[in-house]
Amino acid sequence: MTNTGRSLRADAQENQDRILEAAARAFSRQGADTSLKAIAKEAGVGIATLYRRFPAREDLVEATYRSETERLAGSAADLLAERPPDAALRAWAERFVDYMLTKNGMAEALPGILAAREGLRTHSRDLLRAAIERMLTAAAEAGTLRADVPADDVMMAIGGVTLIAGHEDQRELASRLLDLVVAGLRPC
């Protein structure tokens, strides 16, 4: 990837953010082989702008994966500020399904990227685990969810829901299953 660690100018950062958002939507709908020209158009930038920041398709897929993972993990704090902790976890689980839809759209490209970028998979899991742990801890302190369930178990349960109902046409089923997961976390 071309990210050198330097911060971007405000307009360049805005363009990059729009590209990553458009790429996430496109990958979710059409997969990682979607037209880069269409992504640039949806983002409101020229194709040269996209290629300047992401010279190879794999760079865009990786950056989208990183961005979506960071966005999902970061949303836990916002949800906890807006809702009771158990409701925050439930809302976050819906966002996790959306995240997995995007990730599934990149499924063909991701294994090679994850294998080539050492630590990327672990870093992503750690971010998501920490977000879940934060919500579980807050909910346990509030007395709304059990304190004895590890974040990894919750992540696996939510991930299992996406394996069963991780398609856009199965959102209602996914929501019902997420309700069951959260109900299973309530104190007896």
Tab-separated table of C-alpha atoms in Angstrom:
chain	number	residue	atom	x	y	z
A	1	MET	CA	0.000	0.000	0.000
A	2	THR	CA	1.185	3.520	-0.617
A	3	ASN	CA	0.497	4.958	2.818
A	4	THR	CA	3.816	6.300	4.024
A	5	GLY	CA	2.586	7.358	7.427
A	6	ARG	CA	2.542	11.031	6.436
A	7	SER	CA	-0.683	12.891	6.991
A	8	LEU	CA	-2.547	13.981	3.908
A	9	ARG	CA	-3.697	17.471	3.003
A	10	ALA	CA	-7.315	18.014	4.040
A	11	ASP	CA	-8.627	17.761	0.471
A	12	ALA	CA	-6.568	14.636	-0.225
A	13	GLN	CA	-7.826	13.034	2.993
A	14	GLU	CA	-11.402	13.875	2.030
A	15	ASN	CA	-10.886	12.297	-1.403
A	16	GLN	CA	-9.358	9.189	0.156
A	17	ASP	CA	-12.235	8.865	2.619
A	18	ARG	CA	-14.794	9.151	-0.185
A	19	ILE	CA	-12.911	6.567	-2.245
A	20	LEU	CA	-12.818	4.112	0.667
A	21	GLU	CA	-16.528	4.605	1.406
A	22	ALA	CA	-17.437	4.110	-2.265
A	23	ALA	CA	-15.159	1.063	-2.466
A	24	ALA	CA	-16.799	-0.506	0.594
A	25	ARG	CA	-20.251	-0.077	-0.966
A	26	ALA	CA	-19.082	-1.383	-4.344
A	27	PHE	CA	-17.218	-4.379	-2.913
A	28	SER	CA	-20.260	-5.257	-0.822
A	29	ARG	CA	-22.551	-5.148	-3.875
A	30	GLN	CA	-20.330	-6.463	-6.671
A	31	GLY	CA	-17.214	-7.999	-5.142
A	32	ALA	CA	-13.565	-7.028	-5.344
A	33	ASP	CA	-13.531	-7.199	-9.135
A	34	THR	CA	-15.868	-4.234	-9.415
A	35	SER	CA	-14.813	-1.448	-11.762
A	36	LEU	CA	-12.302	0.940	-10.240
A	37	LYS	CA	-13.580	3.569	-12.646
A	38	ALA	CA	-17.067	3.134	-11.165
A	39	ILE	CA	-15.656	3.475	-7.631
A	40	ALA	CA	-13.858	6.691	-8.594
A	41	LYS	CA	-17.031	8.047	-10.204
A	42	GLU	CA	-19.161	7.187	-7.146
A	43	ALA	CA	-16.546	8.864	-4.926
A	44	GLY	CA	-16.635	11.982	-7.103
A	45	VAL	CA	-12.958	11.793	-8.054
A	46	GLY	CA	-11.086	11.072	-11.243
A	47	ILE	CA	-9.585	7.657	-11.872
A	48	ALA	CA	-6.105	9.227	-11.709
A	49	THR	CA	-6.816	10.356	-8.136
A	50	LEU	CA	-7.792	6.812	-7.187
A	51	TYR	CA	-4.681	5.316	-8.805
A	52	ARG	CA	-2.398	7.960	-7.286
A	53	ARG	CA	-3.448	6.832	-3.811
A	54	PHE	CA	-4.066	3.157	-4.611
A	55	PRO	CA	-1.787	2.095	-7.500
A	56	ALA	CA	-2.997	-1.537	-7.408
A	57	ARG	CA	-6.433	-3.031	-6.772
A	58	GLU	CA	-4.946	-4.925	-3.818
A	59	ASP	CA	-3.939	-1.608	-2.229
A	60	LEU	CA	-7.532	-0.397	-2.427
A	61	VAL	CA	-8.917	-3.679	-1.079
A	62	GLU	CA	-6.477	-3.628	1.842
A	63	ALA	CA	-7.158	0.026	2.640
A	64	THR	CA	-10.909	-0.587	2.484
A	65	TYR	CA	-10.587	-3.593	4.780
A	66	ARG	CA	-8.497	-1.581	7.259
A	67	SER	CA	-10.838	1.403	7.093
A	68	GLU	CA	-13.985	-0.664	7.609
A	69	THR	CA	-12.387	-2.547	10.503
A	70	GLU	CA	-11.310	0.693	12.186
A	71	ARG	CA	-14.713	2.277	11.557
A	72	LEU	CA	-16.534	-0.690	13.101
A	73	ALA	CA	-14.215	-0.894	16.102
A	74	GLY	CA	-14.419	2.854	16.661
A	75	SER	CA	-18.202	2.870	16.530
A	76	ALA	CA	-18.375	1.057	19.890
A	77	ALA	CA	-17.480	4.254	21.764
A	78	ASP	CA	-20.124	6.274	19.922
A	79	LEU	CA	-22.794	3.643	20.514
A	80	LEU	CA	-21.918	3.447	24.223
A	81	ALA	CA	-22.273	7.225	24.465
A	82	GLU	CA	-25.716	7.109	22.845
A	83	ARG	CA	-27.313	3.971	24.331
A	84	PRO	CA	-27.322	1.612	27.267
A	85	PRO	CA	-24.410	-0.849	26.931
A	86	ASP	CA	-26.525	-3.897	25.995
A	87	ALA	CA	-28.329	-1.877	23.313
A	88	ALA	CA	-24.959	-0.565	22.115
A	89	LEU	CA	-23.682	-4.124	21.677
A	90	ARG	CA	-26.850	-5.105	19.818
A	91	ALA	CA	-26.544	-2.128	17.442
A	92	TRP	CA	-22.835	-2.843	16.996
A	93	ALA	CA	-23.654	-6.437	16.045
A	94	GLU	CA	-25.822	-5.120	13.167
A	95	ARG	CA	-22.873	-3.041	12.022
A	96	PHE	CA	-20.712	-6.157	12.232
A	97	VAL	CA	-23.071	-7.870	9.759
A	98	ASP	CA	-22.651	-4.899	7.387
A	99	TYR	CA	-18.879	-5.133	7.839
A	100	MET	CA	-18.933	-8.816	6.978
A	101	LEU	CA	-21.020	-8.131	3.858
A	102	THR	CA	-18.280	-5.772	2.698
A	103	LYS	CA	-15.574	-8.240	3.695
A	104	ASN	CA	-17.388	-11.055	1.881
A	105	GLY	CA	-17.438	-8.881	-1.220
A	106	MET	CA	-13.651	-8.783	-1.015
A	107	ALA	CA	-13.423	-12.519	-0.227
A	108	GLU	CA	-11.491	-13.523	-3.340
A	109	ALA	CA	-8.849	-10.836	-2.879
A	110	LEU	CA	-8.505	-10.841	0.916
A	111	PRO	CA	-6.800	-14.209	1.538
A	112	GLY	CA	-3.806	-13.225	-0.570
A	113	ILE	CA	-3.649	-9.775	1.004
A	114	LEU	CA	-3.954	-11.131	4.538
A	115	ALA	CA	-1.223	-13.685	3.810
A	116	ALA	CA	1.080	-11.053	2.308
A	117	ARG	CA	0.528	-8.364	4.961
A	118	GLU	CA	1.905	-9.896	8.135
A	119	GLY	CA	-0.108	-9.030	11.207
A	120	LEU	CA	-3.089	-7.530	9.355
A	121	ARG	CA	-5.514	-10.302	10.356
A	122	THR	CA	-4.331	-10.241	13.985
A	123	HIS	CA	-4.524	-6.450	14.139
A	124	SER	CA	-8.102	-6.516	12.819
A	125	ARG	CA	-9.189	-9.196	15.284
A	126	ASP	CA	-7.576	-7.294	18.150
A	127	LEU	CA	-9.436	-4.088	17.264
A	128	LEU	CA	-12.787	-5.870	17.069
A	129	ARG	CA	-12.151	-7.905	20.213
A	130	ALA	CA	-11.300	-4.727	22.148
A	131	ALA	CA	-14.507	-3.054	20.959
A	132	ILE	CA	-16.607	-6.014	22.058
A	133	GLU	CA	-14.755	-6.219	25.380
A	134	ARG	CA	-15.442	-2.550	26.028
A	135	MET	CA	-19.182	-3.013	25.459
A	136	LEU	CA	-19.339	-6.250	27.462
A	137	THR	CA	-17.530	-4.637	30.395
A	138	ALA	CA	-19.873	-1.644	30.367
A	139	ALA	CA	-22.923	-3.915	30.148
A	140	ALA	CA	-21.671	-6.164	32.960
A	141	GLU	CA	-21.071	-3.103	35.146
A	142	ALA	CA	-24.618	-1.931	34.359
A	143	GLY	CA	-25.934	-5.404	35.206
A	144	THR	CA	-27.573	-5.852	31.805
A	145	LEU	CA	-25.269	-8.572	30.428
A	146	ARG	CA	-23.335	-11.421	32.022
A	147	ALA	CA	-19.746	-10.805	33.050
A	148	ASP	CA	-18.523	-14.351	32.345
A	149	VAL	CA	-18.610	-14.388	28.536
A	150	PRO	CA	-15.320	-13.712	26.736
A	151	ALA	CA	-15.280	-11.185	23.908
A	152	ASP	CA	-13.869	-13.874	21.600
A	153	ASP	CA	-16.981	-16.001	22.165
A	154	VAL	CA	-19.251	-13.084	21.319
A	155	MET	CA	-17.214	-12.310	18.209
A	156	MET	CA	-17.479	-15.950	17.113
A	157	ALA	CA	-21.244	-15.984	17.746
A	158	ILE	CA	-21.812	-12.802	15.754
A	159	GLY	CA	-19.489	-14.120	13.046
A	160	GLY	CA	-21.525	-17.329	12.972
A	161	VAL	CA	-24.669	-15.303	12.355
A	162	THR	CA	-23.006	-13.739	9.329
A	163	LEU	CA	-22.084	-17.173	7.998
A	164	ILE	CA	-25.703	-18.271	8.264
A	165	ALA	CA	-27.397	-15.037	7.230
A	166	GLY	CA	-24.645	-12.842	5.864
A	167	HIS	CA	-26.396	-11.874	2.662
A	168	GLU	CA	-28.320	-8.657	2.080
A	169	ASP	CA	-31.525	-10.585	1.345
A	170	GLN	CA	-31.285	-12.318	4.744
A	171	ARG	CA	-31.031	-9.225	6.955
A	172	GLU	CA	-34.262	-10.028	8.791
A	173	LEU	CA	-32.951	-13.493	9.693
A	174	ALA	CA	-29.626	-12.000	10.764
A	175	SER	CA	-31.444	-9.531	13.038
A	176	ARG	CA	-33.483	-12.278	14.663
A	177	LEU	CA	-30.344	-14.351	15.261
A	178	LEU	CA	-28.524	-11.346	16.736
A	179	ASP	CA	-31.459	-10.857	19.108
A	180	LEU	CA	-30.941	-14.455	20.253
A	181	VAL	CA	-27.209	-13.929	20.758
A	182	VAL	CA	-27.767	-10.840	22.901
A	183	ALA	CA	-30.599	-12.550	24.814
A	184	GLY	CA	-28.160	-15.358	25.631
A	185	LEU	CA	-25.811	-12.800	27.183
A	186	ARG	CA	-28.409	-11.520	29.658
A	187	PRO	CA	-28.027	-12.551	33.299
A	188	CYS	CA	-30.243	-15.453	34.342
